[in-house]
XYZ file of C-alpha atoms in Angstrom:
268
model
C -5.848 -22.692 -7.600
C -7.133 -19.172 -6.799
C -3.372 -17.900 -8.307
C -3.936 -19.793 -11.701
C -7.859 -18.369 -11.684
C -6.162 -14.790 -11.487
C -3.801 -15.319 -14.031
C -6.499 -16.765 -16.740
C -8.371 -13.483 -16.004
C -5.481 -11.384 -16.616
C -4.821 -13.120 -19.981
C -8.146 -13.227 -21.356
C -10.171 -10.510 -20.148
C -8.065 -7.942 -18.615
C -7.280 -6.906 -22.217
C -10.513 -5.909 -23.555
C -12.141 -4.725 -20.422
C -12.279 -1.183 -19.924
C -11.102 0.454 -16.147
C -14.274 -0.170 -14.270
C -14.705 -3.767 -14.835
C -10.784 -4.159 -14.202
C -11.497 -2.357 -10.857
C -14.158 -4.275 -10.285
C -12.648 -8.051 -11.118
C -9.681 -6.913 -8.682
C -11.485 -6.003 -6.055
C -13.595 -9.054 -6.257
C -10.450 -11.651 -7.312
C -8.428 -9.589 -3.762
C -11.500 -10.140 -1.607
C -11.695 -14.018 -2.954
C -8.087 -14.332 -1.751
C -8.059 -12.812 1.300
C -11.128 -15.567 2.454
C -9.409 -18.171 0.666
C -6.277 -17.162 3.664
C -8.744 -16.699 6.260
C -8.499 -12.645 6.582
C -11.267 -10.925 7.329
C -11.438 -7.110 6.162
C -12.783 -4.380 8.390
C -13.002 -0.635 6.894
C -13.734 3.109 8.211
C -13.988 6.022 6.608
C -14.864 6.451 2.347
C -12.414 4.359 0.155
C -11.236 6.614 -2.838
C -11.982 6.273 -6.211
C -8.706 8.064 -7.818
C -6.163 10.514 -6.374
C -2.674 9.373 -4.632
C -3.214 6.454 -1.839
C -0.806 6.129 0.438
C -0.416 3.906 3.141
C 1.789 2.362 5.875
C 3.368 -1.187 4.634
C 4.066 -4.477 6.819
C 3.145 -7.033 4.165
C 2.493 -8.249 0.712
C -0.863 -8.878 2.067
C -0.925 -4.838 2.452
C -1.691 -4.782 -1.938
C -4.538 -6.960 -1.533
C -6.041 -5.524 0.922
C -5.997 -2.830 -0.210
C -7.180 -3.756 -3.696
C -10.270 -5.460 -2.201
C -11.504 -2.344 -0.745
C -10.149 0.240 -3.752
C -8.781 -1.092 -6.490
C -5.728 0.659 -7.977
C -2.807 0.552 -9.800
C 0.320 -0.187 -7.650
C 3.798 1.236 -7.913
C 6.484 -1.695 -7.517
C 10.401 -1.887 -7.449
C 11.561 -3.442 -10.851
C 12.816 -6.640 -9.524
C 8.933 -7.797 -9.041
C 8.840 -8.152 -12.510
C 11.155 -11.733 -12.186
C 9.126 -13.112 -9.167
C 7.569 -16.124 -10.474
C 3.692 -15.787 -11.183
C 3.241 -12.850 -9.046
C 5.744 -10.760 -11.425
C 3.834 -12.167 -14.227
C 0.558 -10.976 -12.817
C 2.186 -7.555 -11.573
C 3.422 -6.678 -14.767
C -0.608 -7.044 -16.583
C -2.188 -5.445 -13.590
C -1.526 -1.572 -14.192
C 1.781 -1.611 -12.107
C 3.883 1.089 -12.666
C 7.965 -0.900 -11.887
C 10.882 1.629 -11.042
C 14.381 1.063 -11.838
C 16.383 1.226 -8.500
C 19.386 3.658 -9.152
C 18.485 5.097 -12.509
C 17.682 9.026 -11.972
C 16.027 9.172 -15.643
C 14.359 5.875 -14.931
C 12.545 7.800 -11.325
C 11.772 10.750 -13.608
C 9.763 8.658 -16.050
C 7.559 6.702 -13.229
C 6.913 9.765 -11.882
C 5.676 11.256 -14.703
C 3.673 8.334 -15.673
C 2.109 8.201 -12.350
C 1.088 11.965 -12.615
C -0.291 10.826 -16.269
C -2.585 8.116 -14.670
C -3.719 10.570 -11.956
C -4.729 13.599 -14.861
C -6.728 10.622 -15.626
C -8.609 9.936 -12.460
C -6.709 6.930 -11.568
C -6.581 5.398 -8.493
C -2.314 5.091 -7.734
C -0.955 3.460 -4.805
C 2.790 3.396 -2.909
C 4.244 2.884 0.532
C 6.593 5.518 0.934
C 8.335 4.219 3.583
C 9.773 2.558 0.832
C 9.723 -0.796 2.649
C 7.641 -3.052 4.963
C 7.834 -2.941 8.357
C 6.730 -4.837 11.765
C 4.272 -2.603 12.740
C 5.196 -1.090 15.827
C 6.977 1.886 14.168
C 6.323 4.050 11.376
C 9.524 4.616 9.199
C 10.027 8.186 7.793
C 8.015 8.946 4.272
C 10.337 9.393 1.127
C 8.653 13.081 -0.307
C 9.053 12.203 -4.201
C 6.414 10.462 -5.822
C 4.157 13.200 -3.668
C 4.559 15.791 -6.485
C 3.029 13.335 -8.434
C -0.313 14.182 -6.850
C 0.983 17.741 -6.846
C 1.726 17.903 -10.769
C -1.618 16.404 -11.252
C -3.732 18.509 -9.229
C -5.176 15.867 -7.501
C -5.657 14.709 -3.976
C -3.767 12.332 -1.570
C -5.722 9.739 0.490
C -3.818 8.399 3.268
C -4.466 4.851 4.850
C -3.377 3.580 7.876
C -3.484 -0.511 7.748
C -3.090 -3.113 10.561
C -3.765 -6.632 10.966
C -5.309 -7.880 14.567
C -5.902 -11.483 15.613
C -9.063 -12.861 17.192
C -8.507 -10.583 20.502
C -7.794 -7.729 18.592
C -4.236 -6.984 19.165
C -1.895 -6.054 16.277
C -0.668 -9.565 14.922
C 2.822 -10.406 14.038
C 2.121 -13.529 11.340
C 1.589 -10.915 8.081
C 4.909 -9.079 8.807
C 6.871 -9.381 6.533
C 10.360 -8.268 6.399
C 13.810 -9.483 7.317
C 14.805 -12.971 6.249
C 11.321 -13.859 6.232
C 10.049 -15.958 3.001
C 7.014 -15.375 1.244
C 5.958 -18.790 2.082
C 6.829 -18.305 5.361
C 4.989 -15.163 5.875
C 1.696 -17.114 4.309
C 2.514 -20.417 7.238
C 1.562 -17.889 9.628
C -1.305 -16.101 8.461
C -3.562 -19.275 6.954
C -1.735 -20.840 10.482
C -2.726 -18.713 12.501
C -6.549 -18.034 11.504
C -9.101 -15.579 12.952
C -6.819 -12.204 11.474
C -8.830 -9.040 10.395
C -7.328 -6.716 8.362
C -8.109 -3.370 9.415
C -7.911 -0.091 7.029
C -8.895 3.263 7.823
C -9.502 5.974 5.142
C -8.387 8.877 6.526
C -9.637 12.869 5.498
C -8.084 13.338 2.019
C -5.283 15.702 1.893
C -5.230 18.750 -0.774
C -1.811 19.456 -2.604
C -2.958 23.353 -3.567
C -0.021 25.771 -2.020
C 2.030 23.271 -0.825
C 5.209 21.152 -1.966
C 5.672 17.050 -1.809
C 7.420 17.687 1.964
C 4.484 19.385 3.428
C 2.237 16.330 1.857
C 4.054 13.706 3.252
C 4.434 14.726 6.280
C 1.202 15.569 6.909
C 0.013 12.187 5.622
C 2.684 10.585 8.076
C 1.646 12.340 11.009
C -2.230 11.517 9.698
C -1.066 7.524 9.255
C 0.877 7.612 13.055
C -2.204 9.182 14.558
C -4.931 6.750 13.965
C -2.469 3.603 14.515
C -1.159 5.206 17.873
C 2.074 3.848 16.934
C 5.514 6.161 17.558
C 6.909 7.311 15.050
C 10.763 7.936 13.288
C 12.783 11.349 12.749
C 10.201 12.285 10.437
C 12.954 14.376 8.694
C 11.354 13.845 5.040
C 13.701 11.815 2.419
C 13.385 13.621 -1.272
C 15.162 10.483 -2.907
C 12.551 7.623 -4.893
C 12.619 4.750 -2.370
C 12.037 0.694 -3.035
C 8.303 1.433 -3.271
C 7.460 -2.347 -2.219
C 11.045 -2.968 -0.685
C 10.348 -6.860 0.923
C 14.265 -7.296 1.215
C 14.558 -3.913 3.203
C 13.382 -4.065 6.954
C 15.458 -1.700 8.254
C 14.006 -0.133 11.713
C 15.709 2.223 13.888
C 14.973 3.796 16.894
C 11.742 5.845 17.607
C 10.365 8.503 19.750
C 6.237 9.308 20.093
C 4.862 11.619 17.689
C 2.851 14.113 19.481
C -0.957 13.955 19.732
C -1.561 10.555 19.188
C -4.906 9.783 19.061
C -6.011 6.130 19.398
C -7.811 4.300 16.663
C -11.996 4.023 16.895
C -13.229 0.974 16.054
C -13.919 0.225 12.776
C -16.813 -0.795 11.297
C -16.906 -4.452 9.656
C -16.536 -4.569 5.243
């Protein structure tokens, strides 16, 4: 029911609304559906209001939470576009889709993505390029980080985790593997009592510096505040899946240095 209330908004007043009342009807449509699961949201530090997000990724939850807190458009791997509803809904919901394997096709979303940022856009991509279980924090593909460099504009990392009701990371969001989507959603509304917890880190600055610099700075940010060990963190430069569900590849890990563990966070 809440699915078919988001699509009638899409088709009838997305439209003719300008970008603060789109913003604004996210936000409030991903907070409805979020309670309608049973997630609570819990946020620290100052949600931005354009510039680059970035953030770690363990579910499709991740876009909703996210859009409940600060609204933005999304960058999503082409094949979203034939999911049933949700592609639908994707595609009239200011997501920028890339083409996997088409060079001219990753030149063109990043451009558009810098275009949307000149613009004071809020933009938003996991560039780990696909979700993981939560325990390790993949390596950050560099590319869409110029972006934010071409632009002139800032990057806001994000790191993201979902507790249950004692406040341990929970495994029923994850979502990768063989997992379904309506097996991932079993768990969570199963489950019950899970907070989804997002901290907005210190923005980062892209003056003087290139799209390797940025995202490793914003991975060592993100693997700070979640305490969680980290990957080689030997940047990729290629355009990764940006929301790759199918992709849950993990391999082994070694502690990134000055790890800091996470303060609480204050309740949204």
């Amino acid at each position: 029911m809440h699915l078919l209330w988001g699509m009638a908004t899409v088709a009838l007043a997305f439209p003719f609304l300008p970008l603060k009342p789109r913003r604004a009807l996210k936000s409030r449509w991903s907070r409805q559906l979020l309670d309608a699961l049973g997630v609570r949201l819990r946020v620290a530090g100052t949600p931005p209001v354009s510039g680059l997000l970035v953030a770690n990724h363990i579910s499709w939850l991740d876009i909703y939470a996210i859009n409940a807190l600060a609204p933005t458009a999304f960058v999503s791997k082409d094949d979203v576009r034939a999911w049933p509803l949700i592609g639908w809904l994707s595609a009239r919901t200011e997501t920028i889709f890339l083409e996997r394997g088409s060079r001219g096709a990753a030149m063109r979303a990043k451009e558009r993505v810098s275009g949307e940022l000149r613009q004071r856009a809020c933009v938003s991509v996991f560039p780990e390029g696909t979700t993981g279980n939560g325990d390790t924090l993949l390596p950050f593909h560099s590319a869409l980080f110029q972006s934010a460099i071409d632009a002139g504009t800032r990057v806001a990392p994000v790191a993201l985790r979902y507790t249950g009701r004692d406040g341990e990371p929970s495994p029923a969001p994850v979502y990768v593997g063989d997992t379904s989507l309506w097996q991932c959603l079993r768990a969570i509304v199963t489950t019950g009592g899970l907070t989804a917890q997002l901290h907005f880190l210190p923005a980062l600055d892209p003056a003087g510096q290139d799209r390797r610099q940025l995202a490793r700075q914003a991975h060592r940010l993100i693997a700070s505040r979640l305490a969680r060990p980290c990957t080689d963190t030997a940047i990729p430069d290629d355009l990764p899946d940006l929301i790759g569900f199918d992709l849950a590849g993990i391999n082994g890990a070694t502690d990134c240095a000055n790890a800091a563990m996470p303060q609480p966070l204050r309740a949204g």
